[in-house]
PDB file of C-alpha atoms in Angstrom:
ATOM      1  CA  MET A   1     130.494 115.789  67.867  1.00  0.00           C
ATOM      2  CA  ASN A   2     133.657 117.715  67.088  1.00  0.00           C
ATOM      3  CA  VAL A   3     135.906 119.305  69.714  1.00  0.00           C
ATOM      4  CA  GLU A   4     134.618 122.851  69.126  1.00  0.00           C
ATOM      5  CA  THR A   5     131.001 121.770  69.653  1.00  0.00           C
ATOM      6  CA  ALA A   6     132.033 119.724  72.694  1.00  0.00           C
ATOM      7  CA  VAL A   7     133.782 122.734  74.260  1.00  0.00           C
ATOM      8  CA  GLU A   8     130.660 124.876  73.882  1.00  0.00           C
ATOM      9  CA  ARG A   9     128.486 122.093  75.333  1.00  0.00           C
ATOM     10  CA  ILE A  10     130.851 121.599  78.287  1.00  0.00           C
ATOM     11  CA  LYS A  11     130.885 125.328  79.052  1.00  0.00           C
ATOM     12  CA  SER A  12     127.103 125.570  78.822  1.00  0.00           C
ATOM     13  CA  ASP A  13     126.330 122.548  80.999  1.00  0.00           C
ATOM     14  CA  LEU A  14     128.946 123.491  83.598  1.00  0.00           C
ATOM     15  CA  HIS A  15     127.398 126.970  83.743  1.00  0.00           C
ATOM     16  CA  HIS A  16     123.961 125.409  84.359  1.00  0.00           C
ATOM     17  CA  LEU A  17     125.496 123.116  86.978  1.00  0.00           C
ATOM     18  CA  GLU A  18     127.133 126.076  88.732  1.00  0.00           C
ATOM     19  CA  THR A  19     123.898 128.077  88.662  1.00  0.00           C
ATOM     20  CA  ALA A  20     121.899 125.212  90.174  1.00  0.00           C
ATOM     21  CA  PHE A  21     124.559 124.474  92.787  1.00  0.00           C
ATOM     22  CA  GLY A  22     125.277 128.081  93.736  1.00  0.00           C
ATOM     23  CA  GLU A  23     129.032 127.876  93.154  1.00  0.00           C
ATOM     24  CA  PRO A  24     131.399 126.173  90.709  1.00  0.00           C
ATOM     25  CA  VAL A  25     131.258 122.400  90.920  1.00  0.00           C
ATOM     26  CA  PHE A  26     134.113 121.934  88.455  1.00  0.00           C
ATOM     27  CA  ASP A  27     136.266 124.992  87.804  1.00  0.00           C
ATOM     28  CA  GLU A  28     138.596 123.059  85.524  1.00  0.00           C
ATOM     29  CA  TRP A  29     138.012 120.614  82.667  1.00  0.00           C
ATOM     30  CA  ALA A  30     140.046 119.059  79.880  1.00  0.00           C
ATOM     31  CA  VAL A  31     139.295 117.097  76.737  1.00  0.00           C
ATOM     32  CA  VAL A  32     142.011 114.478  76.300  1.00  0.00           C
ATOM     33  CA  ARG A  33     142.681 111.852  73.648  1.00  0.00           C
ATOM     34  CA  LYS A  34     144.696 108.681  73.964  1.00  0.00           C
ATOM     35  CA  SER A  35     146.695 107.563  70.940  1.00  0.00           C
ATOM     36  CA  SER A  36     149.518 105.137  70.363  1.00  0.00           C
ATOM     37  CA  GLY A  37     151.894 107.969  71.268  1.00  0.00           C
ATOM     38  CA  GLY A  38     150.226 108.667  74.599  1.00  0.00           C
ATOM     39  CA  TRP A  39     147.775 111.258  75.869  1.00  0.00           C
ATOM     40  CA  LYS A  40     147.122 114.530  74.076  1.00  0.00           C
ATOM     41  CA  LEU A  41     145.387 117.571  75.518  1.00  0.00           C
ATOM     42  CA  GLU A  42     142.792 118.721  72.962  1.00  0.00           C
ATOM     43  CA  ALA A  43     141.013 121.449  74.932  1.00  0.00           C
ATOM     44  CA  TYR A  44     141.216 123.008  78.375  1.00  0.00           C
ATOM     45  CA  GLY A  45     139.089 125.340  80.442  1.00  0.00           C
ATOM     46  CA  GLY A  46     140.079 126.584  83.858  1.00  0.00           C
ATOM     47  CA  PRO A  47     142.179 128.918  85.963  1.00  0.00           C
ATOM     48  CA  ARG A  48     145.562 127.202  85.715  1.00  0.00           C
ATOM     49  CA  ARG A  49     146.322 126.519  82.057  1.00  0.00           C
ATOM     50  CA  SER A  50     150.112 126.772  82.411  1.00  0.00           C
ATOM     51  CA  GLU A  51     150.299 124.517  85.472  1.00  0.00           C
ATOM     52  CA  PHE A  52     147.865 122.034  83.953  1.00  0.00           C
ATOM     53  CA  ALA A  53     149.906 121.804  80.759  1.00  0.00           C
ATOM     54  CA  ALA A  54     153.172 121.479  82.707  1.00  0.00           C
ATOM     55  CA  ASP A  55     151.803 118.641  84.856  1.00  0.00           C
ATOM     56  CA  PHE A  56     149.756 116.963  82.115  1.00  0.00           C
ATOM     57  CA  SER A  57     152.098 114.080  81.257  1.00  0.00           C
ATOM     58  CA  ARG A  58     152.767 113.226  84.892  1.00  0.00           C
ATOM     59  CA  ASP A  59     149.089 113.455  85.874  1.00  0.00           C
ATOM     60  CA  MET A  60     147.979 111.294  82.943  1.00  0.00           C
ATOM     61  CA  ALA A  61     150.684 108.714  83.702  1.00  0.00           C
ATOM     62  CA  ALA A  62     149.200 108.385  87.183  1.00  0.00           C
ATOM     63  CA  LEU A  63     145.895 107.381  85.581  1.00  0.00           C
ATOM     64  CA  ARG A  64     147.421 104.886  83.149  1.00  0.00           C
ATOM     65  CA  GLU A  65     146.293 101.800  85.025  1.00  0.00           C
ATOM     66  CA  THR A  66     142.924 103.046  86.215  1.00  0.00           C
ATOM     67  CA  LEU A  67     141.600 105.108  83.318  1.00  0.00           C
ATOM     68  CA  ASP A  68     142.125 103.438  79.961  1.00  0.00           C
ATOM     69  CA  PRO A  69     139.495 104.484  77.395  1.00  0.00           C
ATOM     70  CA  SER A  70     139.930 101.177  75.561  1.00  0.00           C
ATOM     71  CA  ASN A  71     138.488  99.476  78.669  1.00  0.00           C
ATOM     72  CA  ILE A  72     135.494 101.788  79.100  1.00  0.00           C
ATOM     73  CA  GLN A  73     132.518 102.626  76.917  1.00  0.00           C
ATOM     74  CA  VAL A  74     131.188 105.963  75.697  1.00  0.00           C
ATOM     75  CA  GLY A  75     128.977 107.261  78.486  1.00  0.00           C
ATOM     76  CA  ASP A  76     130.897 105.642  81.325  1.00  0.00           C
ATOM     77  CA  PHE A  77     131.759 108.103  84.067  1.00  0.00           C
ATOM     78  CA  ALA A  78     133.136 108.152  87.583  1.00  0.00           C
ATOM     79  CA  PHE A  79     133.741 110.488  90.501  1.00  0.00           C
ATOM     80  CA  SER A  80     136.753 110.352  92.797  1.00  0.00           C
ATOM     81  CA  HIS A  81     135.649 111.290  96.282  1.00  0.00           C
ATOM     82  CA  GLU A  82     139.275 111.465  97.402  1.00  0.00           C
ATOM     83  CA  GLY A  83     140.316 113.962  94.745  1.00  0.00           C
ATOM     84  CA  TYR A  84     141.525 117.330  95.987  1.00  0.00           C
ATOM     85  CA  GLY A  85     143.561 120.151  94.498  1.00  0.00           C
ATOM     86  CA  SER A  86     145.046 119.487  91.095  1.00  0.00           C
ATOM     87  CA  GLY A  87     143.927 115.855  90.844  1.00  0.00           C
ATOM     88  CA  PHE A  88     140.988 114.854  88.681  1.00  0.00           C
ATOM     89  CA  ASP A  89     137.624 114.641  90.441  1.00  0.00           C
ATOM     90  CA  ALA A  90     135.498 113.138  87.685  1.00  0.00           C
ATOM     91  CA  HIS A  91     135.601 111.931  84.111  1.00  0.00           C
ATOM     92  CA  ILE A  92     133.300 111.094  81.237  1.00  0.00           C
ATOM     93  CA  CYS A  93     134.205 108.765  78.396  1.00  0.00           C
ATOM     94  CA  ALA A  94     133.019 111.048  75.578  1.00  0.00           C
ATOM     95  CA  GLY A  95     134.199 109.045  72.568  1.00  0.00           C
ATOM     96  CA  THR A  96     136.503 106.278  71.486  1.00  0.00           C
ATOM     97  CA  ASP A  97     139.825 107.096  73.160  1.00  0.00           C
ATOM     98  CA  LYS A  98     138.475 110.457  74.337  1.00  0.00           C
ATOM     99  CA  LEU A  99     137.825 111.562  77.896  1.00  0.00           C
ATOM    100  CA  ILE A 100     136.655 114.724  79.565  1.00  0.00           C
ATOM    101  CA  LEU A 101     138.333 115.242  82.920  1.00  0.00           C
ATOM    102  CA  PHE A 102     136.785 117.505  85.549  1.00  0.00           C
ATOM    103  CA  ASN A 103     138.292 119.087  88.629  1.00  0.00           C
ATOM    104  CA  ASN A 104     137.452 121.454  91.431  1.00  0.00           C
ATOM    105  CA  THR A 105     140.708 123.053  92.508  1.00  0.00           C
ATOM    106  CA  GLU A 106     139.270 124.281  95.824  1.00  0.00           C
ATOM    107  CA  LYS A 107     137.149 121.397  97.153  1.00  0.00           C
ATOM    108  CA  SER A 108     137.097 117.613  97.085  1.00  0.00           C
ATOM    109  CA  THR A 109     134.253 115.755  95.403  1.00  0.00           C
ATOM    110  CA  GLY A 110     133.222 114.518  98.843  1.00  0.00           C
ATOM    111  CA  GLU A 111     132.785 118.117  99.997  1.00  0.00           C
ATOM    112  CA  ILE A 112     130.784 118.982  96.885  1.00  0.00           C
ATOM    113  CA  THR A 113     128.451 115.996  97.092  1.00  0.00           C
ATOM    114  CA  ALA A 114     127.820 116.677 100.792  1.00  0.00           C
ATOM    115  CA  ASN A 115     126.043 119.886  99.804  1.00  0.00           C
ATOM    116  CA  PRO A 116     122.270 119.218  99.668  1.00  0.00           C
ATOM    117  CA  LYS A 117     122.056 121.170  96.387  1.00  0.00           C
ATOM    118  CA  TRP A 118     124.181 118.500  94.663  1.00  0.00           C
ATOM    119  CA  THR A 119     121.268 116.082  94.236  1.00  0.00           C
ATOM    120  CA  GLY A 120     119.199 118.557  92.238  1.00  0.00           C
ATOM    121  CA  ALA A 121     122.137 120.096  90.383  1.00  0.00           C
ATOM    122  CA  GLN A 122     123.653 116.883  89.074  1.00  0.00           C
ATOM    123  CA  VAL A 123     121.001 116.663  86.351  1.00  0.00           C
ATOM    124  CA  HIS A 124     123.189 119.109  84.417  1.00  0.00           C
ATOM    125  CA  PHE A 125     126.182 116.761  84.598  1.00  0.00           C
ATOM    126  CA  ASN A 126     123.880 113.994  83.400  1.00  0.00           C
ATOM    127  CA  ASN A 127     122.702 116.166  80.483  1.00  0.00           C
ATOM    128  CA  LEU A 128     126.319 116.560  79.402  1.00  0.00           C
ATOM    129  CA  LEU A 129     126.887 112.831  79.706  1.00  0.00           C
ATOM    130  CA  GLU A 130     123.816 112.082  77.601  1.00  0.00           C
ATOM    131  CA  ALA A 131     124.958 114.532  74.919  1.00  0.00           C
ATOM    132  CA  PHE A 132     128.110 112.460  74.372  1.00  0.00           C
ATOM    133  CA  ILE A 133     126.177 109.194  74.388  1.00  0.00           C
ATOM    134  CA  ALA A 134     123.931 110.584  71.637  1.00  0.00           C
ATOM    135  CA  ASP A 135     126.798 112.166  69.660  1.00  0.00           C
ATOM    136  CA  PRO A 136     130.230 110.855  70.725  1.00  0.00           C
ATOM    137  CA  LEU A 137     133.271 113.064  70.441  1.00  0.00           C
ATOM    138  CA  GLN A 138     135.120 112.393  67.214  1.00  0.00           C
TER     139      GLN A 138
END
């Protein structure tokens, strides 16, 4: 999958997730790539583009030890129940050295998953995950 196709798939599945949940689950997402020169932002969707870009290097440095795509496989994902504000709440390994980071800038993941609608709505996150397993981001 190329980045343009991935962006459309992310937008579509997050829309379905929001519809099922009744409010945005992730109002911010980013496609990032790790190279020998560090992390590069390849695509962004959300309400705070300027702030995200300004904080990108610092935020990615904070994940250096815990989120290395060379140590995870395509399809691996995780949620951070402690995340709040501008931190990252979830990620998907979408391709070799490529991650999709998700964030809700208003609520923590713990608050989101406490909503009873989360159980039924998360199928849409899983659909997105499966799309990258079937066709990894190039």
